[in-house]
Amino acid sequence: QTKRAKRVAELCERLPELTAKQREWAKIKLFSRNIYAYGGRAWCSECGCEWASEPQVFDVEGECPKCGTTLTRIKSRKTVVKEESYYFTKLDVIKEFQVVRHYMTSRSARIGAPSQYRFTEVVQIWIDEDGNSVIRSRPRQAFTHYYDKWIESKPMGIRYRPSYGPDPYKIGAPIAPGAKIAARVRRNGYTSRCTVDDLATLIVSLLKYRYVEILLKRRQYDLLRLFLWRGEKAYDKYAHAIRIAYKNRYAIRDASVWCDYIDLLEHFGYDTHNAHYVCPKSLCNEHNRLSDRKAECERRE
């Protein structure tokens, strides 16, 4: 219905398919490969072959005599591995859009047959240079206990985020190799070192808000994860203290505790522009001391 959505509909045919390397990476990264052994028999979850196995130590790595795959030996009677599914993310660049593509891959295995893998693209988030996004996804099955029960047989279409309840389009998943990053996203400081619950939200915020770029380039990843949730106004409250921490090369490893510590400093009238207070040697001890002091004051009141 919008010009941006029509543009996405024109460009979606240009998206590349998964490569063989990415498929193999997903199989190794997402799924556990096991040898199920019990009572002198063992079978491989990858090729399904069965062989006679003498009693051995379990929970150690072994090798399948047929396919040569390295697997973990587990004591189990099971002959069927029920279907299990996981997400992974693929990044592509199409014209002016950074495309975040979420795939769902499923595997089922049974004795005497090789594992069956299925790869289905379920969500695409198209992000332009200004941070505006368009969502394409498969429809979801209603009236179930799962908010992301995708109907894989239906085609993808333009969708909108739900006004209430869990957001099925916020997916945290490992990124497949061969990721392509838009020049503007890379210029603003994107790095794969920063892991967040939703990559699309990070990229949108990185293109829209200056503070996200600042925190990324200063490598304050824990603060970034916190303020992606709290918002820009919450960042402005601590911006002066964050600048002091950066100038003194102080790494903030527990953002929520550090922000609470700054609030306690302000509560007792300490100078939050002083590096001596803003960058304590032992954050946990100083935070506990001020917390106990505040609790004692409240008790007396």
PDB file of C-alpha atoms in Angstrom:
ATOM      1  CA  GLN A   1       0.000   0.000   0.000  1.00  0.00           C
ATOM      2  CA  THR A   2       2.974   2.354   0.466  1.00  0.00           C
ATOM      3  CA  LYS A   3       5.748   3.291  -1.950  1.00  0.00           C
ATOM      4  CA  ARG A   4       8.306   1.593   0.279  1.00  0.00           C
ATOM      5  CA  ALA A   5       6.292  -1.645   0.431  1.00  0.00           C
ATOM      6  CA  LYS A   6       5.842  -1.622  -3.358  1.00  0.00           C
ATOM      7  CA  ARG A   7       9.584  -1.122  -3.791  1.00  0.00           C
ATOM      8  CA  VAL A   8      10.240  -4.119  -1.510  1.00  0.00           C
ATOM      9  CA  ALA A   9       7.770  -6.226  -3.521  1.00  0.00           C
ATOM     10  CA  GLU A  10       9.728  -5.394  -6.695  1.00  0.00           C
ATOM     11  CA  LEU A  11      13.125  -6.241  -5.205  1.00  0.00           C
ATOM     12  CA  CYS A  12      12.253  -9.411  -3.270  1.00  0.00           C
ATOM     13  CA  GLU A  13      12.840 -11.579  -6.345  1.00  0.00           C
ATOM     14  CA  ARG A  14      16.521 -10.578  -6.346  1.00  0.00           C
ATOM     15  CA  LEU A  15      17.284 -12.190  -3.007  1.00  0.00           C
ATOM     16  CA  PRO A  16      19.879 -14.989  -3.297  1.00  0.00           C
ATOM     17  CA  GLU A  17      19.187 -18.515  -2.097  1.00  0.00           C
ATOM     18  CA  LEU A  18      21.015 -20.255   0.729  1.00  0.00           C
ATOM     19  CA  THR A  19      24.393 -21.585  -0.320  1.00  0.00           C
ATOM     20  CA  ALA A  20      25.564 -25.144   0.337  1.00  0.00           C
ATOM     21  CA  LYS A  21      28.155 -23.759   2.779  1.00  0.00           C
ATOM     22  CA  GLN A  22      25.458 -21.956   4.789  1.00  0.00           C
ATOM     23  CA  ARG A  23      23.277 -25.054   4.910  1.00  0.00           C
ATOM     24  CA  GLU A  24      26.152 -27.168   6.156  1.00  0.00           C
ATOM     25  CA  TRP A  25      27.046 -24.502   8.731  1.00  0.00           C
ATOM     26  CA  ALA A  26      23.466 -24.539  10.065  1.00  0.00           C
ATOM     27  CA  LYS A  27      23.498 -28.322  10.406  1.00  0.00           C
ATOM     28  CA  ILE A  28      26.718 -28.272  12.436  1.00  0.00           C
ATOM     29  CA  LYS A  29      26.037 -25.104  14.450  1.00  0.00           C
ATOM     30  CA  LEU A  30      22.405 -25.632  15.457  1.00  0.00           C
ATOM     31  CA  PHE A  31      21.944 -29.357  15.941  1.00  0.00           C
ATOM     32  CA  SER A  32      23.670 -31.809  18.239  1.00  0.00           C
ATOM     33  CA  ARG A  33      25.151 -34.885  16.558  1.00  0.00           C
ATOM     34  CA  ASN A  34      24.984 -37.987  18.719  1.00  0.00           C
ATOM     35  CA  ILE A  35      25.682 -41.696  18.842  1.00  0.00           C
ATOM     36  CA  TYR A  36      22.848 -43.350  20.761  1.00  0.00           C
ATOM     37  CA  ALA A  37      24.111 -46.527  22.426  1.00  0.00           C
ATOM     38  CA  TYR A  38      22.520 -49.065  24.757  1.00  0.00           C
ATOM     39  CA  GLY A  39      22.782 -52.788  25.361  1.00  0.00           C
ATOM     40  CA  GLY A  40      25.661 -53.456  22.978  1.00  0.00           C
ATOM     41  CA  ARG A  41      24.049 -51.630  20.017  1.00  0.00           C
ATOM     42  CA  ALA A  42      24.655 -48.105  18.729  1.00  0.00           C
ATOM     43  CA  TRP A  43      23.391 -45.952  15.872  1.00  0.00           C
ATOM     44  CA  CYS A  44      24.376 -42.635  14.290  1.00  0.00           C
ATOM     45  CA  SER A  45      21.926 -39.732  14.252  1.00  0.00           C
ATOM     46  CA  GLU A  46      23.378 -38.426  10.965  1.00  0.00           C
ATOM     47  CA  CYS A  47      23.430 -41.412   8.602  1.00  0.00           C
ATOM     48  CA  GLY A  48      21.188 -43.720  10.660  1.00  0.00           C
ATOM     49  CA  CYS A  49      23.519 -46.724  10.452  1.00  0.00           C
ATOM     50  CA  GLU A  50      23.519 -49.282  13.278  1.00  0.00           C
ATOM     51  CA  TRP A  51      26.424 -51.394  14.543  1.00  0.00           C
ATOM     52  CA  ALA A  52      27.431 -53.602  17.445  1.00  0.00           C
ATOM     53  CA  SER A  53      29.109 -51.568  20.161  1.00  0.00           C
ATOM     54  CA  GLU A  54      31.038 -52.837  23.139  1.00  0.00           C
ATOM     55  CA  PRO A  55      30.438 -51.083  26.485  1.00  0.00           C
ATOM     56  CA  GLN A  56      32.274 -47.770  26.497  1.00  0.00           C
ATOM     57  CA  VAL A  57      32.396 -44.514  28.404  1.00  0.00           C
ATOM     58  CA  PHE A  58      29.519 -42.174  27.558  1.00  0.00           C
ATOM     59  CA  ASP A  59      29.440 -38.388  27.097  1.00  0.00           C
ATOM     60  CA  VAL A  60      32.654 -38.508  25.059  1.00  0.00           C
ATOM     61  CA  GLU A  61      33.247 -37.953  21.370  1.00  0.00           C
ATOM     62  CA  GLY A  62      33.278 -40.914  18.979  1.00  0.00           C
ATOM     63  CA  GLU A  63      33.288 -41.516  15.245  1.00  0.00           C
ATOM     64  CA  CYS A  64      30.654 -43.166  13.091  1.00  0.00           C
ATOM     65  CA  PRO A  65      32.198 -46.180  11.264  1.00  0.00           C
ATOM     66  CA  LYS A  66      30.109 -45.488   8.132  1.00  0.00           C
ATOM     67  CA  CYS A  67      29.968 -41.719   7.519  1.00  0.00           C
ATOM     68  CA  GLY A  68      33.026 -40.772   9.611  1.00  0.00           C
ATOM     69  CA  THR A  69      31.208 -37.958  11.437  1.00  0.00           C
ATOM     70  CA  THR A  70      32.456 -37.019  14.895  1.00  0.00           C
ATOM     71  CA  LEU A  71      29.587 -37.384  17.366  1.00  0.00           C
ATOM     72  CA  THR A  72      28.954 -37.426  21.111  1.00  0.00           C
ATOM     73  CA  ARG A  73      28.217 -40.840  22.579  1.00  0.00           C
ATOM     74  CA  ILE A  74      25.023 -40.835  24.670  1.00  0.00           C
ATOM     75  CA  LYS A  75      23.444 -43.648  26.642  1.00  0.00           C
ATOM     76  CA  SER A  76      19.899 -43.899  25.328  1.00  0.00           C
ATOM     77  CA  ARG A  77      17.360 -46.455  24.090  1.00  0.00           C
ATOM     78  CA  LYS A  78      15.730 -44.067  21.628  1.00  0.00           C
ATOM     79  CA  THR A  79      15.435 -45.113  17.984  1.00  0.00           C
ATOM     80  CA  VAL A  80      13.725 -41.931  16.762  1.00  0.00           C
ATOM     81  CA  VAL A  81      14.705 -38.289  17.262  1.00  0.00           C
ATOM     82  CA  LYS A  82      11.600 -36.147  17.075  1.00  0.00           C
ATOM     83  CA  GLU A  83      11.638 -33.115  14.812  1.00  0.00           C
ATOM     84  CA  GLU A  84      13.414 -30.139  16.370  1.00  0.00           C
ATOM     85  CA  SER A  85      13.579 -26.638  14.914  1.00  0.00           C
ATOM     86  CA  TYR A  86      15.920 -23.667  15.275  1.00  0.00           C
ATOM     87  CA  TYR A  87      16.312 -20.180  13.800  1.00  0.00           C
ATOM     88  CA  PHE A  88      19.305 -18.665  12.087  1.00  0.00           C
ATOM     89  CA  THR A  89      19.787 -15.308  10.358  1.00  0.00           C
ATOM     90  CA  LYS A  90      21.159 -14.383   6.944  1.00  0.00           C
ATOM     91  CA  LEU A  91      22.165 -10.828   6.004  1.00  0.00           C
ATOM     92  CA  ASP A  92      21.903  -9.492   2.453  1.00  0.00           C
ATOM     93  CA  VAL A  93      22.051  -6.106   0.717  1.00  0.00           C
ATOM     94  CA  ILE A  94      19.637  -5.359  -2.133  1.00  0.00           C
ATOM     95  CA  LYS A  95      19.955  -1.854  -3.619  1.00  0.00           C
ATOM     96  CA  GLU A  96      19.330   0.643  -0.789  1.00  0.00           C
ATOM     97  CA  PHE A  97      18.020  -1.983   1.639  1.00  0.00           C
ATOM     98  CA  GLN A  98      19.737  -3.985   4.347  1.00  0.00           C
ATOM     99  CA  VAL A  99      17.757  -7.227   4.510  1.00  0.00           C
ATOM    100  CA  VAL A 100      17.636  -9.295   7.707  1.00  0.00           C
ATOM    101  CA  ARG A 101      16.371 -12.775   6.770  1.00  0.00           C
ATOM    102  CA  HIS A 102      15.316 -15.297   9.392  1.00  0.00           C
ATOM    103  CA  TYR A 103      15.255 -18.989   8.495  1.00  0.00           C
ATOM    104  CA  MET A 104      13.789 -21.877  10.407  1.00  0.00           C
ATOM    105  CA  THR A 105      15.551 -25.191   9.949  1.00  0.00           C
ATOM    106  CA  SER A 106      14.151 -28.499  11.177  1.00  0.00           C
ATOM    107  CA  ARG A 107      15.695 -31.944  11.567  1.00  0.00           C
ATOM    108  CA  SER A 108      14.276 -35.383  12.216  1.00  0.00           C
ATOM    109  CA  ALA A 109      16.247 -38.634  12.515  1.00  0.00           C
ATOM    110  CA  ARG A 110      15.533 -42.308  12.962  1.00  0.00           C
ATOM    111  CA  ILE A 111      17.507 -45.520  13.024  1.00  0.00           C
ATOM    112  CA  GLY A 112      18.174 -46.957   9.556  1.00  0.00           C
ATOM    113  CA  ALA A 113      17.671 -43.675   7.649  1.00  0.00           C
ATOM    114  CA  PRO A 114      19.753 -40.502   7.217  1.00  0.00           C
ATOM    115  CA  SER A 115      18.687 -37.310   8.971  1.00  0.00           C
ATOM    116  CA  GLN A 116      16.124 -35.187   7.150  1.00  0.00           C
ATOM    117  CA  TYR A 117      16.713 -31.420   7.146  1.00  0.00           C
ATOM    118  CA  ARG A 118      14.264 -28.735   6.055  1.00  0.00           C
ATOM    119  CA  PHE A 119      15.078 -25.036   5.523  1.00  0.00           C
ATOM    120  CA  THR A 120      12.284 -22.459   5.370  1.00  0.00           C
ATOM    121  CA  GLU A 121      12.594 -18.695   5.182  1.00  0.00           C
ATOM    122  CA  VAL A 122       9.938 -17.289   7.511  1.00  0.00           C
ATOM    123  CA  VAL A 123      10.701 -13.576   8.048  1.00  0.00           C
ATOM    124  CA  GLN A 124      12.356 -10.803   6.046  1.00  0.00           C
ATOM    125  CA  ILE A 125      12.940  -7.317   7.456  1.00  0.00           C
ATOM    126  CA  TRP A 126      13.877  -4.729   4.814  1.00  0.00           C
ATOM    127  CA  ILE A 127      15.610  -1.671   6.320  1.00  0.00           C
ATOM    128  CA  ASP A 128      16.323   1.424   4.213  1.00  0.00           C
ATOM    129  CA  GLU A 129      19.089   3.991   4.784  1.00  0.00           C
ATOM    130  CA  ASP A 130      16.914   6.091   7.118  1.00  0.00           C
ATOM    131  CA  GLY A 131      16.047   3.193   9.419  1.00  0.00           C
ATOM    132  CA  ASN A 132      12.519   2.639   8.103  1.00  0.00           C
ATOM    133  CA  SER A 133      11.571  -1.035   7.869  1.00  0.00           C
ATOM    134  CA  VAL A 134       9.161  -3.236   5.943  1.00  0.00           C
ATOM    135  CA  ILE A 135       8.321  -6.740   7.168  1.00  0.00           C
ATOM    136  CA  ARG A 136       7.642  -9.700   4.893  1.00  0.00           C
ATOM    137  CA  SER A 137       6.792 -13.050   6.437  1.00  0.00           C
ATOM    138  CA  ARG A 138       4.738 -16.174   6.129  1.00  0.00           C
ATOM    139  CA  PRO A 139       1.333 -16.180   7.846  1.00  0.00           C
ATOM    140  CA  ARG A 140       1.032 -17.605  11.352  1.00  0.00           C
ATOM    141  CA  GLN A 141      -1.372 -20.283  12.490  1.00  0.00           C
ATOM    142  CA  ALA A 142      -3.910 -18.858  14.910  1.00  0.00           C
ATOM    143  CA  PHE A 143      -5.367 -20.360  18.094  1.00  0.00           C
ATOM    144  CA  THR A 144      -2.246 -22.275  19.117  1.00  0.00           C
ATOM    145  CA  HIS A 145       0.106 -22.049  22.102  1.00  0.00           C
ATOM    146  CA  TYR A 146       2.911 -20.825  19.779  1.00  0.00           C
ATOM    147  CA  TYR A 147       3.089 -17.210  18.610  1.00  0.00           C
ATOM    148  CA  ASP A 148       5.536 -18.161  15.819  1.00  0.00           C
ATOM    149  CA  LYS A 149       3.763 -21.193  14.339  1.00  0.00           C
ATOM    150  CA  TRP A 150       4.501 -20.410  10.688  1.00  0.00           C
ATOM    151  CA  ILE A 151       2.416 -21.861   7.856  1.00  0.00           C
ATOM    152  CA  GLU A 152       5.262 -22.960   5.615  1.00  0.00           C
ATOM    153  CA  SER A 153       3.028 -23.817   2.649  1.00  0.00           C
ATOM    154  CA  LYS A 154       1.751 -20.226   2.323  1.00  0.00           C
ATOM    155  CA  PRO A 155       3.700 -17.504   0.456  1.00  0.00           C
ATOM    156  CA  MET A 156       5.345 -14.531   2.113  1.00  0.00           C
ATOM    157  CA  GLY A 157       3.600 -11.170   2.232  1.00  0.00           C
ATOM    158  CA  ILE A 158       3.762  -7.723   3.819  1.00  0.00           C
ATOM    159  CA  ARG A 159       2.985  -7.861   7.558  1.00  0.00           C
ATOM    160  CA  TYR A 160       2.727  -5.443  10.482  1.00  0.00           C
ATOM    161  CA  ARG A 161       3.878  -5.780  14.068  1.00  0.00           C
ATOM    162  CA  PRO A 162       1.136  -6.798  16.504  1.00  0.00           C
ATOM    163  CA  SER A 163      -0.192  -4.048  18.773  1.00  0.00           C
ATOM    164  CA  TYR A 164      -0.169  -6.353  21.814  1.00  0.00           C
ATOM    165  CA  GLY A 165       1.316  -9.669  22.924  1.00  0.00           C
ATOM    166  CA  PRO A 166       4.699 -11.113  21.941  1.00  0.00           C
ATOM    167  CA  ASP A 167       6.329  -9.844  18.758  1.00  0.00           C
ATOM    168  CA  PRO A 168       7.013 -12.823  16.423  1.00  0.00           C
ATOM    169  CA  TYR A 169       9.322 -10.717  14.241  1.00  0.00           C
ATOM    170  CA  LYS A 170      11.874 -10.097  17.014  1.00  0.00           C
ATOM    171  CA  ILE A 171      14.106 -13.118  16.578  1.00  0.00           C
ATOM    172  CA  GLY A 172      17.492 -13.609  18.178  1.00  0.00           C
ATOM    173  CA  ALA A 173      19.520 -16.176  16.242  1.00  0.00           C
ATOM    174  CA  PRO A 174      23.114 -16.872  15.163  1.00  0.00           C
ATOM    175  CA  ILE A 175      24.224 -15.228  11.926  1.00  0.00           C
ATOM    176  CA  ALA A 176      25.174 -17.448   8.995  1.00  0.00           C
ATOM    177  CA  PRO A 177      28.604 -16.980   7.361  1.00  0.00           C
ATOM    178  CA  GLY A 178      28.821 -14.818   4.260  1.00  0.00           C
ATOM    179  CA  ALA A 179      26.844 -11.924   5.790  1.00  0.00           C
ATOM    180  CA  LYS A 180      26.618  -8.796   3.607  1.00  0.00           C
ATOM    181  CA  ILE A 181      26.463  -5.480   5.454  1.00  0.00           C
ATOM    182  CA  ALA A 182      25.293  -2.210   3.889  1.00  0.00           C
ATOM    183  CA  ALA A 183      27.924   0.537   3.668  1.00  0.00           C
ATOM    184  CA  ARG A 184      25.954   2.945   5.867  1.00  0.00           C
ATOM    185  CA  VAL A 185      25.398   0.315   8.567  1.00  0.00           C
ATOM    186  CA  ARG A 186      29.107  -0.530   8.584  1.00  0.00           C
ATOM    187  CA  ARG A 187      30.041   3.167   8.666  1.00  0.00           C
ATOM    188  CA  ASN A 188      27.863   3.718  11.729  1.00  0.00           C
ATOM    189  CA  GLY A 189      29.895   1.137  13.629  1.00  0.00           C
ATOM    190  CA  TYR A 190      28.093  -2.187  13.233  1.00  0.00           C
ATOM    191  CA  THR A 191      30.130  -5.132  14.442  1.00  0.00           C
ATOM    192  CA  SER A 192      29.315  -8.796  14.903  1.00  0.00           C
ATOM    193  CA  ARG A 193      30.995  -8.669  18.340  1.00  0.00           C
ATOM    194  CA  CYS A 194      27.856  -7.094  19.800  1.00  0.00           C
ATOM    195  CA  THR A 195      25.222  -9.780  20.289  1.00  0.00           C
ATOM    196  CA  VAL A 196      21.650  -8.606  20.888  1.00  0.00           C
ATOM    197  CA  ASP A 197      18.270 -10.277  21.194  1.00  0.00           C
ATOM    198  CA  ASP A 198      17.056  -8.831  17.890  1.00  0.00           C
ATOM    199  CA  LEU A 199      19.500  -7.858  15.138  1.00  0.00           C
ATOM    200  CA  ALA A 200      16.904  -5.942  13.103  1.00  0.00           C
ATOM    201  CA  THR A 201      16.142  -3.667  16.068  1.00  0.00           C
ATOM    202  CA  LEU A 202      19.868  -2.941  16.453  1.00  0.00           C
ATOM    203  CA  ILE A 203      20.268  -1.983  12.775  1.00  0.00           C
ATOM    204  CA  VAL A 204      17.133   0.200  12.769  1.00  0.00           C
ATOM    205  CA  SER A 205      18.271   1.994  15.939  1.00  0.00           C
ATOM    206  CA  LEU A 206      21.806   2.347  14.578  1.00  0.00           C
ATOM    207  CA  LEU A 207      20.489   4.203  11.516  1.00  0.00           C
ATOM    208  CA  LYS A 208      18.027   6.344  13.486  1.00  0.00           C
ATOM    209  CA  TYR A 209      19.705   7.260  16.763  1.00  0.00           C
ATOM    210  CA  ARG A 210      23.088   8.831  17.373  1.00  0.00           C
ATOM    211  CA  TYR A 211      23.547   7.308  20.838  1.00  0.00           C
ATOM    212  CA  VAL A 212      23.533   3.748  19.444  1.00  0.00           C
ATOM    213  CA  GLU A 213      26.401   4.648  17.109  1.00  0.00           C
ATOM    214  CA  ILE A 214      28.314   6.244  19.998  1.00  0.00           C
ATOM    215  CA  LEU A 215      27.987   3.183  22.235  1.00  0.00           C
ATOM    216  CA  LEU A 216      28.938   0.807  19.435  1.00  0.00           C
ATOM    217  CA  LYS A 217      32.055   2.737  18.494  1.00  0.00           C
ATOM    218  CA  ARG A 218      33.045   3.002  22.164  1.00  0.00           C
ATOM    219  CA  ARG A 219      32.545  -0.761  22.541  1.00  0.00           C
ATOM    220  CA  GLN A 220      30.156  -0.355  25.468  1.00  0.00           C
ATOM    221  CA  TYR A 221      28.081  -3.339  24.372  1.00  0.00           C
ATOM    222  CA  ASP A 222      26.379  -4.039  27.696  1.00  0.00           C
ATOM    223  CA  LEU A 223      25.198  -0.428  27.916  1.00  0.00           C
ATOM    224  CA  LEU A 224      23.948  -0.669  24.345  1.00  0.00           C
ATOM    225  CA  ARG A 225      21.843  -3.737  25.104  1.00  0.00           C
ATOM    226  CA  LEU A 226      20.352  -1.934  28.110  1.00  0.00           C
ATOM    227  CA  PHE A 227      19.489   1.326  26.334  1.00  0.00           C
ATOM    228  CA  LEU A 228      18.090  -0.412  23.266  1.00  0.00           C
ATOM    229  CA  TRP A 229      15.391  -1.529  25.697  1.00  0.00           C
ATOM    230  CA  ARG A 230      15.149   1.653  27.822  1.00  0.00           C
ATOM    231  CA  GLY A 231      15.324   4.160  24.967  1.00  0.00           C
ATOM    232  CA  GLU A 232      17.099   7.399  24.092  1.00  0.00           C
ATOM    233  CA  LYS A 233      15.711   9.471  27.006  1.00  0.00           C
ATOM    234  CA  ALA A 234      17.196   7.024  29.506  1.00  0.00           C
ATOM    235  CA  TYR A 235      20.577   7.326  27.748  1.00  0.00           C
ATOM    236  CA  ASP A 236      20.552  11.132  28.010  1.00  0.00           C
ATOM    237  CA  LYS A 237      20.313  10.841  31.800  1.00  0.00           C
ATOM    238  CA  TYR A 238      23.655   8.960  31.990  1.00  0.00           C
ATOM    239  CA  ALA A 239      25.402  10.451  28.934  1.00  0.00           C
ATOM    240  CA  HIS A 240      27.796  12.648  30.944  1.00  0.00           C
ATOM    241  CA  ALA A 241      28.885   9.716  33.141  1.00  0.00           C
ATOM    242  CA  ILE A 242      29.342   7.470  30.106  1.00  0.00           C
ATOM    243  CA  ARG A 243      31.634  10.073  28.516  1.00  0.00           C
ATOM    244  CA  ILE A 244      33.753  10.192  31.683  1.00  0.00           C
ATOM    245  CA  ALA A 245      33.966   6.378  31.768  1.00  0.00           C
ATOM    246  CA  TYR A 246      35.090   6.338  28.135  1.00  0.00           C
ATOM    247  CA  LYS A 247      37.770   9.007  28.673  1.00  0.00           C
ATOM    248  CA  ASN A 248      39.174   6.963  31.555  1.00  0.00           C
ATOM    249  CA  ARG A 249      38.982   3.705  29.559  1.00  0.00           C
ATOM    250  CA  TYR A 250      36.606   2.235  32.105  1.00  0.00           C
ATOM    251  CA  ALA A 251      34.794  -0.877  30.829  1.00  0.00           C
ATOM    252  CA  ILE A 252      31.206  -1.143  32.083  1.00  0.00           C
ATOM    253  CA  ARG A 253      30.527  -4.863  32.231  1.00  0.00           C
ATOM    254  CA  ASP A 254      27.267  -4.782  34.193  1.00  0.00           C
ATOM    255  CA  ALA A 255      25.236  -1.880  32.801  1.00  0.00           C
ATOM    256  CA  SER A 256      22.161  -2.179  35.025  1.00  0.00           C
ATOM    257  CA  VAL A 257      24.241  -2.229  38.243  1.00  0.00           C
ATOM    258  CA  TRP A 258      26.393   0.683  37.053  1.00  0.00           C
ATOM    259  CA  CYS A 259      23.332   2.825  36.177  1.00  0.00           C
ATOM    260  CA  ASP A 260      21.805   2.053  39.560  1.00  0.00           C
ATOM    261  CA  TYR A 261      25.115   3.036  41.165  1.00  0.00           C
ATOM    262  CA  ILE A 262      25.039   6.416  39.349  1.00  0.00           C
ATOM    263  CA  ASP A 263      21.486   6.953  40.627  1.00  0.00           C
ATOM    264  CA  LEU A 264      22.708   6.272  44.187  1.00  0.00           C
ATOM    265  CA  LEU A 265      25.555   8.765  43.771  1.00  0.00           C
ATOM    266  CA  GLU A 266      23.080  11.437  42.705  1.00  0.00           C
ATOM    267  CA  HIS A 267      20.768  10.497  45.584  1.00  0.00           C
ATOM    268  CA  PHE A 268      23.512  11.168  48.162  1.00  0.00           C
ATOM    269  CA  GLY A 269      24.802  14.284  46.401  1.00  0.00           C
ATOM    270  CA  TYR A 270      28.110  12.947  45.073  1.00  0.00           C
ATOM    271  CA  ASP A 271      29.699  14.556  42.034  1.00  0.00           C
ATOM    272  CA  THR A 272      28.801  12.332  39.046  1.00  0.00           C
ATOM    273  CA  HIS A 273      31.247  14.334  36.880  1.00  0.00           C
ATOM    274  CA  ASN A 274      34.168  13.050  38.927  1.00  0.00           C
ATOM    275  CA  ALA A 275      35.971   9.971  37.591  1.00  0.00           C
ATOM    276  CA  HIS A 276      36.807   8.872  41.151  1.00  0.00           C
ATOM    277  CA  TYR A 277      33.126   8.150  41.773  1.00  0.00           C
ATOM    278  CA  VAL A 278      31.986   7.269  38.248  1.00  0.00           C
ATOM    279  CA  CYS A 279      34.751   4.689  37.680  1.00  0.00           C
ATOM    280  CA  PRO A 280      35.058   2.676  40.921  1.00  0.00           C
ATOM    281  CA  LYS A 281      37.642  -0.075  41.172  1.00  0.00           C
ATOM    282  CA  SER A 282      35.071  -2.450  42.638  1.00  0.00           C
ATOM    283  CA  LEU A 283      31.636  -1.580  41.280  1.00  0.00           C
ATOM    284  CA  CYS A 284      29.882  -4.358  43.199  1.00  0.00           C
ATOM    285  CA  ASN A 285      31.292  -3.326  46.583  1.00  0.00           C
ATOM    286  CA  GLU A 286      30.553   0.381  46.097  1.00  0.00           C
ATOM    287  CA  HIS A 287      27.047  -0.346  44.845  1.00  0.00           C
ATOM    288  CA  ASN A 288      26.332  -2.590  47.837  1.00  0.00           C
ATOM    289  CA  ARG A 289      27.693   0.005  50.271  1.00  0.00           C
ATOM    290  CA  LEU A 290      25.455   2.783  48.922  1.00  0.00           C
ATOM    291  CA  SER A 291      22.461   0.447  48.662  1.00  0.00           C
ATOM    292  CA  ASP A 292      22.846  -0.516  52.336  1.00  0.00           C
ATOM    293  CA  ARG A 293      23.212   3.131  53.288  1.00  0.00           C
ATOM    294  CA  LYS A 294      20.020   4.065  51.440  1.00  0.00           C
ATOM    295  CA  ALA A 295      18.132   1.147  52.991  1.00  0.00           C
ATOM    296  CA  GLU A 296      19.259   2.237  56.465  1.00  0.00           C
ATOM    297  CA  CYS A 297      18.083   5.804  55.818  1.00  0.00           C
ATOM    298  CA  GLU A 298      14.701   4.550  54.658  1.00  0.00           C
ATOM    299  CA  ARG A 299      14.432   2.309  57.733  1.00  0.00           C
ATOM    300  CA  ARG A 300      15.139   5.264  60.038  1.00  0.00           C
ATOM    301  CA  GLU A 301      12.547   7.398  58.263  1.00  0.00           C
TER     302      GLU A 301
END
